Amino acid sequence: MTADTPLSASGSASAPGSTSDSASASGSSSGSASMSGPASGSPSASGSASGSASGSADPPLVEVADLRIDFPTESGTVRAVDGIGFTLRPGEALGLVGESGSGKSATAYALLGLHRGTGAEVGGTVRVAGTDVLTAPDEELRRLRGGVAAVVFQDPLSALDPYLAVGDQIAEVYRVHRRVSRAAARARAVEVLDRVGIPTAARRARSRPHEFSGGMRQRALIAMALACEPRLIVADEPTTALDVTVQAQVLDLLHELRTGSDLALLLVTHDLGVAAGTVDRLLVLQHGAAVESGDTATVLAHPEHAYTRALLSAVPRITPSAAAPEPAQEVAADEGTAPEVLPEDGAAEDGAEPRAGTRDEAEAVDRTKPAGGRKAEAEPEPDRAPASATAAVAGSRGGGGASGEPLLEAVGLRREFGRGRARFAAVDGVNLVVHAGETLGVVGESGSGKTTLGRMLVRLLDPTQGEVRYRGEDIARLGDRRLRPLRRELQMVFQDPVSSLNPRRSIGESIADPLRAAGALTDRQITSRVRELLERVGLEPSWYHRYPHEFSGGQRQRVGIARALAPEPRLVVCDEPVSALDVSTQAQVVALLGELQRDLGLSLVFVAHDLAVVRQVSDRVAVMQAGRVVEEGAVEEVYGRPRDPYTRRLLAAVPVLDPAEARARRDARTATARTADPVRERPATAAAGPAAP
């Protein structure tokens, strides 16, 4: 995406510091949408989706027909959305589903006119509550945003002003649209914060965004959206960065807010499990075009299009019996060649990741080729979809590698943060063993201490108490001189490759850093080794001199893996390596890790909040809660016969692909919440020191 494209990766639609505009496009709820007919360009769908009978007595709240969105780039105009159409009636919920680059967010933002003034060319028809969004004057659009329709963005930290109290930001939005007094606006802010489940709302309204946990910030965005009682909520990946229990709470909240009201919901997501339990109808997008539409249960149980089947096959399952639909014959079997639509500058924002060329050309960019407007060397078939890597990875576990000798042991590990009365233990008395050649999964909610534990295992953090024994030697107490030779054997893959890669240095130089630090190779040998590593992780060796912004999210994560492999480690800690990726890219990265482990004999510690992914990659799993390991054992034992109530609660919160089962789980969670105090997230406070993920 270039500087002229509409939205940043965060999804923020307004200028920095303009709280009222950015906040007024922020919100969430639920509904039930319907579609009919085949999607354009596909035998199983038409480009439009019409309302279901459930709302046939009401005129459509949203009407979209032949929507086309073109983004200007250095290499010419690129079409991100091509001929999409659907309707949405009051009280309905529609899910826009697809990979990054499918045009989901670009379509959703068109409903509020957020592409205006960005250089994008938008054609077709977009009507919301009778307003022609594409031709309406700016003043009418301002009334529409927040008053009639609101958006909940994916990244609340970017959508909220860090300098203003959360309550003041909500109050500002309310005053802009309702012209009320400051006191009335503040009262409304407290009211909606309480409505979305923020504890002690009157007090927390005075808190700033950094004092809220991730789930609480997302709730605050939902509260901001609800402030002016909109008729339409657009939720853009509202739970992508949240752990399973907080995700379930947010999705349950959306359902609760919609129940008994005429709120309509447009849910943008790459997670079919999230869509299954939230919306009634699905519109599946690929390369900016609709390829399949229909009732959620029907699409998930009997997908007609190869791309839909491939998306389903890439979704990780928590039960081995939950078989995915088989991908079509034309779906690529090699995960390294599945197409990925990449943005012109490699940014990860879905709305600005248009496909290369036009639908008639049926071009797709290879998932292992860099962004930057460059075409792939080979052009896959039009229907070619992301391959399923999940079955191969799950099958590769084959009983695990726990028969190897203990390679690393954590004994009584404890790590404290903060000072004085605010001091707390992020990790408290953890004992773990990692055997040679095995994968140990570490799973838990945000704040459970799993990332802190992972960093201590490779001595990026020093424990307050306890030992980290690597090949029998306690490395927790080693000085820098004695520790330095061991650094090469203990490496880490970080969650966010954007922040872990220097944007001013080429990816080749970043990968070469640990080799240069070792001082054992010449410059020519280092360059040769880096090129080998790039090829090993499925990237072109010729991309040595390219920069991180030229790559997609999945490609950047491959760069991070290559850097971790550079010094030939024996153990790699992977900290949430796929949490920000869509399911097909996620499956490819997981498959790559499994392949590397088999070929190189690596031991892996896989830290994640996604229980389905952890099951897919692990031999054994440790479940963490509040800094302690509450359950540990073989994957089949922990997932099949969980002993601890916390483990059972985590498993119950995992999204499922069966809408009926999703409803049953939601009802069970609701019943539990009514008979007991809901589990509140631990708020992030400045005094408490760094949060333990």
PDB file of C-alpha atoms in Angstrom, residues 239-360:
ATOM      1  CA  THR A 239     -10.647 -10.317  18.051  1.00  0.00           C
ATOM      2  CA  THR A 240      -7.541 -11.135  16.003  1.00  0.00           C
ATOM      3  CA  ALA A 241      -5.009 -10.157  18.666  1.00  0.00           C
ATOM      4  CA  LEU A 242      -6.963 -11.525  21.646  1.00  0.00           C
ATOM      5  CA  ASP A 243      -6.561 -14.840  23.444  1.00  0.00           C
ATOM      6  CA  VAL A 244      -9.340 -17.409  23.208  1.00  0.00           C
ATOM      7  CA  THR A 245     -11.170 -16.545  26.422  1.00  0.00           C
ATOM      8  CA  VAL A 246     -11.135 -12.785  25.836  1.00  0.00           C
ATOM      9  CA  GLN A 247     -12.103 -13.432  22.218  1.00  0.00           C
ATOM     10  CA  ALA A 248     -15.070 -15.472  23.396  1.00  0.00           C
ATOM     11  CA  GLN A 249     -16.085 -12.689  25.793  1.00  0.00           C
ATOM     12  CA  VAL A 250     -15.973 -10.055  23.036  1.00  0.00           C
ATOM     13  CA  LEU A 251     -17.932 -12.239  20.605  1.00  0.00           C
ATOM     14  CA  ASP A 252     -20.486 -13.059  23.307  1.00  0.00           C
ATOM     15  CA  LEU A 253     -20.805  -9.326  23.964  1.00  0.00           C
ATOM     16  CA  LEU A 254     -21.489  -8.635  20.290  1.00  0.00           C
ATOM     17  CA  HIS A 255     -24.180 -11.309  20.285  1.00  0.00           C
ATOM     18  CA  GLU A 256     -25.735  -9.968  23.482  1.00  0.00           C
ATOM     19  CA  LEU A 257     -25.826  -6.403  22.152  1.00  0.00           C
ATOM     20  CA  ARG A 258     -27.590  -7.523  18.993  1.00  0.00           C
ATOM     21  CA  THR A 259     -30.139  -9.766  20.679  1.00  0.00           C
ATOM     22  CA  GLY A 260     -33.546  -8.129  20.702  1.00  0.00           C
ATOM     23  CA  SER A 261     -32.410  -5.089  18.711  1.00  0.00           C
ATOM     24  CA  ASP A 262     -32.291  -3.988  15.107  1.00  0.00           C
ATOM     25  CA  LEU A 263     -28.530  -3.532  15.053  1.00  0.00           C
ATOM     26  CA  ALA A 264     -26.941  -4.901  11.902  1.00  0.00           C
ATOM     27  CA  LEU A 265     -23.429  -6.345  11.937  1.00  0.00           C
ATOM     28  CA  LEU A 266     -20.851  -6.606   9.195  1.00  0.00           C
ATOM     29  CA  LEU A 267     -18.044  -8.803  10.523  1.00  0.00           C
ATOM     30  CA  VAL A 268     -14.702  -8.793   8.716  1.00  0.00           C
ATOM     31  CA  THR A 269     -12.559 -11.796   9.636  1.00  0.00           C
ATOM     32  CA  HIS A 270     -10.097 -14.337   8.305  1.00  0.00           C
ATOM     33  CA  ASP A 271     -11.136 -16.800  11.033  1.00  0.00           C
ATOM     34  CA  LEU A 272     -13.941 -19.064   9.889  1.00  0.00           C
ATOM     35  CA  GLY A 273     -14.394 -20.276  13.473  1.00  0.00           C
ATOM     36  CA  VAL A 274     -15.142 -16.725  14.621  1.00  0.00           C
ATOM     37  CA  ALA A 275     -17.584 -16.273  11.751  1.00  0.00           C
ATOM     38  CA  ALA A 276     -19.313 -19.600  12.439  1.00  0.00           C
ATOM     39  CA  GLY A 277     -20.451 -18.546  15.888  1.00  0.00           C
ATOM     40  CA  THR A 278     -21.213 -14.912  15.089  1.00  0.00           C
ATOM     41  CA  VAL A 279     -22.936 -14.472  11.726  1.00  0.00           C
ATOM     42  CA  ASP A 280     -25.788 -16.142   9.907  1.00  0.00           C
ATOM     43  CA  ARG A 281     -24.551 -15.625   6.365  1.00  0.00           C
ATOM     44  CA  LEU A 282     -21.110 -15.652   4.747  1.00  0.00           C
ATOM     45  CA  LEU A 283     -19.611 -13.924   1.738  1.00  0.00           C
ATOM     46  CA  VAL A 284     -16.244 -15.471   0.840  1.00  0.00           C
ATOM     47  CA  LEU A 285     -13.828 -13.135  -0.949  1.00  0.00           C
ATOM     48  CA  GLN A 286     -10.748 -13.955  -2.993  1.00  0.00           C
ATOM     49  CA  HIS A 287      -8.646 -11.400  -4.878  1.00  0.00           C
ATOM     50  CA  GLY A 288     -11.349  -8.770  -4.388  1.00  0.00           C
ATOM     51  CA  ALA A 289     -14.179 -10.854  -5.846  1.00  0.00           C
ATOM     52  CA  ALA A 290     -16.949 -12.884  -4.204  1.00  0.00           C
ATOM     53  CA  VAL A 291     -16.488 -16.598  -4.858  1.00  0.00           C
ATOM     54  CA  GLU A 292     -19.142 -18.106  -2.583  1.00  0.00           C
ATOM     55  CA  SER A 293     -22.079 -16.961  -0.493  1.00  0.00           C
ATOM     56  CA  GLY A 294     -24.816 -18.509   1.550  1.00  0.00           C
ATOM     57  CA  ASP A 295     -26.079 -19.575   4.933  1.00  0.00           C
ATOM     58  CA  THR A 296     -23.169 -19.988   7.348  1.00  0.00           C
ATOM     59  CA  ALA A 297     -23.953 -23.587   8.268  1.00  0.00           C
ATOM     60  CA  THR A 298     -24.375 -24.576   4.622  1.00  0.00           C
ATOM     61  CA  VAL A 299     -21.190 -22.900   3.404  1.00  0.00           C
ATOM     62  CA  LEU A 300     -19.115 -24.437   6.196  1.00  0.00           C
ATOM     63  CA  ALA A 301     -20.610 -27.922   5.894  1.00  0.00           C
ATOM     64  CA  HIS A 302     -20.855 -28.081   2.090  1.00  0.00           C
ATOM     65  CA  PRO A 303     -18.470 -25.574   0.522  1.00  0.00           C
ATOM     66  CA  GLU A 304     -18.762 -25.480  -3.257  1.00  0.00           C
ATOM     67  CA  HIS A 305     -15.761 -23.397  -4.265  1.00  0.00           C
ATOM     68  CA  ALA A 306     -12.196 -24.735  -4.113  1.00  0.00           C
ATOM     69  CA  TYR A 307     -10.997 -21.599  -2.328  1.00  0.00           C
ATOM     70  CA  THR A 308     -13.589 -21.999   0.441  1.00  0.00           C
ATOM     71  CA  ARG A 309     -12.621 -25.641   0.854  1.00  0.00           C
ATOM     72  CA  ALA A 310      -8.962 -24.670   1.066  1.00  0.00           C
ATOM     73  CA  LEU A 311      -9.676 -22.030   3.716  1.00  0.00           C
ATOM     74  CA  LEU A 312     -11.533 -24.629   5.764  1.00  0.00           C
ATOM     75  CA  SER A 313      -8.772 -27.187   5.361  1.00  0.00           C
ATOM     76  CA  ALA A 314      -6.232 -24.670   6.692  1.00  0.00           C
ATOM     77  CA  VAL A 315      -8.135 -24.081   9.945  1.00  0.00           C
ATOM     78  CA  PRO A 316      -6.412 -25.878  12.859  1.00  0.00           C
ATOM     79  CA  ARG A 317      -8.648 -28.140  14.980  1.00  0.00           C
ATOM     80  CA  ILE A 318      -8.457 -29.017  18.660  1.00  0.00           C
ATOM     81  CA  THR A 319      -9.848 -32.504  18.052  1.00  0.00           C
ATOM     82  CA  PRO A 320      -8.242 -34.908  15.573  1.00  0.00           C
ATOM     83  CA  SER A 321     -11.672 -36.211  14.594  1.00  0.00           C
ATOM     84  CA  ALA A 322     -12.719 -32.785  13.355  1.00  0.00           C
ATOM     85  CA  ALA A 323     -11.888 -33.463   9.756  1.00  0.00           C
ATOM     86  CA  ALA A 324     -11.779 -30.568   7.348  1.00  0.00           C
ATOM     87  CA  PRO A 325     -13.350 -30.716   3.895  1.00  0.00           C
ATOM     88  CA  GLU A 326     -10.873 -32.008   1.349  1.00  0.00           C
ATOM     89  CA  PRO A 327      -9.427 -29.296  -0.846  1.00  0.00           C
ATOM     90  CA  ALA A 328     -10.160 -29.510  -4.544  1.00  0.00           C
ATOM     91  CA  GLN A 329      -7.676 -31.069  -6.932  1.00  0.00           C
ATOM     92  CA  GLU A 330      -6.654 -27.677  -8.245  1.00  0.00           C
ATOM     93  CA  VAL A 331      -5.647 -26.465  -4.804  1.00  0.00           C
ATOM     94  CA  ALA A 332      -1.873 -26.343  -4.490  1.00  0.00           C
ATOM     95  CA  ALA A 333      -0.373 -29.150  -2.478  1.00  0.00           C
ATOM     96  CA  ASP A 334       2.862 -27.314  -1.788  1.00  0.00           C
ATOM     97  CA  GLU A 335       2.382 -24.672   0.875  1.00  0.00           C
ATOM     98  CA  GLY A 336       5.292 -22.714  -0.489  1.00  0.00           C
ATOM     99  CA  THR A 337       3.467 -21.943  -3.726  1.00  0.00           C
ATOM    100  CA  ALA A 338       0.039 -20.951  -2.514  1.00  0.00           C
ATOM    101  CA  PRO A 339      -0.933 -17.523  -3.822  1.00  0.00           C
ATOM    102  CA  GLU A 340      -0.914 -14.534  -1.552  1.00  0.00           C
ATOM    103  CA  VAL A 341      -2.146 -11.123  -2.610  1.00  0.00           C
ATOM    104  CA  LEU A 342       0.422  -8.658  -1.402  1.00  0.00           C
ATOM    105  CA  PRO A 343       0.235  -4.912  -0.904  1.00  0.00           C
ATOM    106  CA  GLU A 344       2.355  -2.609  -2.961  1.00  0.00           C
ATOM    107  CA  ASP A 345       4.527  -1.776   0.021  1.00  0.00           C
ATOM    108  CA  GLY A 346       4.219  -5.093   1.842  1.00  0.00           C
ATOM    109  CA  ALA A 347       2.004  -3.708   4.601  1.00  0.00           C
ATOM    110  CA  ALA A 348      -0.283  -6.123   6.358  1.00  0.00           C
ATOM    111  CA  GLU A 349      -3.561  -4.186   6.158  1.00  0.00           C
ATOM    112  CA  ASP A 350      -6.125  -6.276   4.360  1.00  0.00           C
ATOM    113  CA  GLY A 351      -7.983  -3.415   2.809  1.00  0.00           C
ATOM    114  CA  ALA A 352      -4.979  -2.296   0.840  1.00  0.00           C
ATOM    115  CA  GLU A 353      -3.600  -5.623  -0.257  1.00  0.00           C
ATOM    116  CA  PRO A 354      -5.043  -5.667  -3.758  1.00  0.00           C
ATOM    117  CA  ARG A 355      -4.324  -8.450  -6.163  1.00  0.00           C
ATOM    118  CA  ALA A 356      -2.044  -7.828  -9.073  1.00  0.00           C
ATOM    119  CA  GLY A 357      -3.779  -7.164 -12.352  1.00  0.00           C
ATOM    120  CA  THR A 358      -7.433  -7.784 -13.144  1.00  0.00           C
ATOM    121  CA  ARG A 359      -9.836 -10.660 -12.736  1.00  0.00           C
ATOM    122  CA  ASP A 360      -9.680 -11.423 -16.436  1.00  0.00           C
TER     123      ASP A 360
END
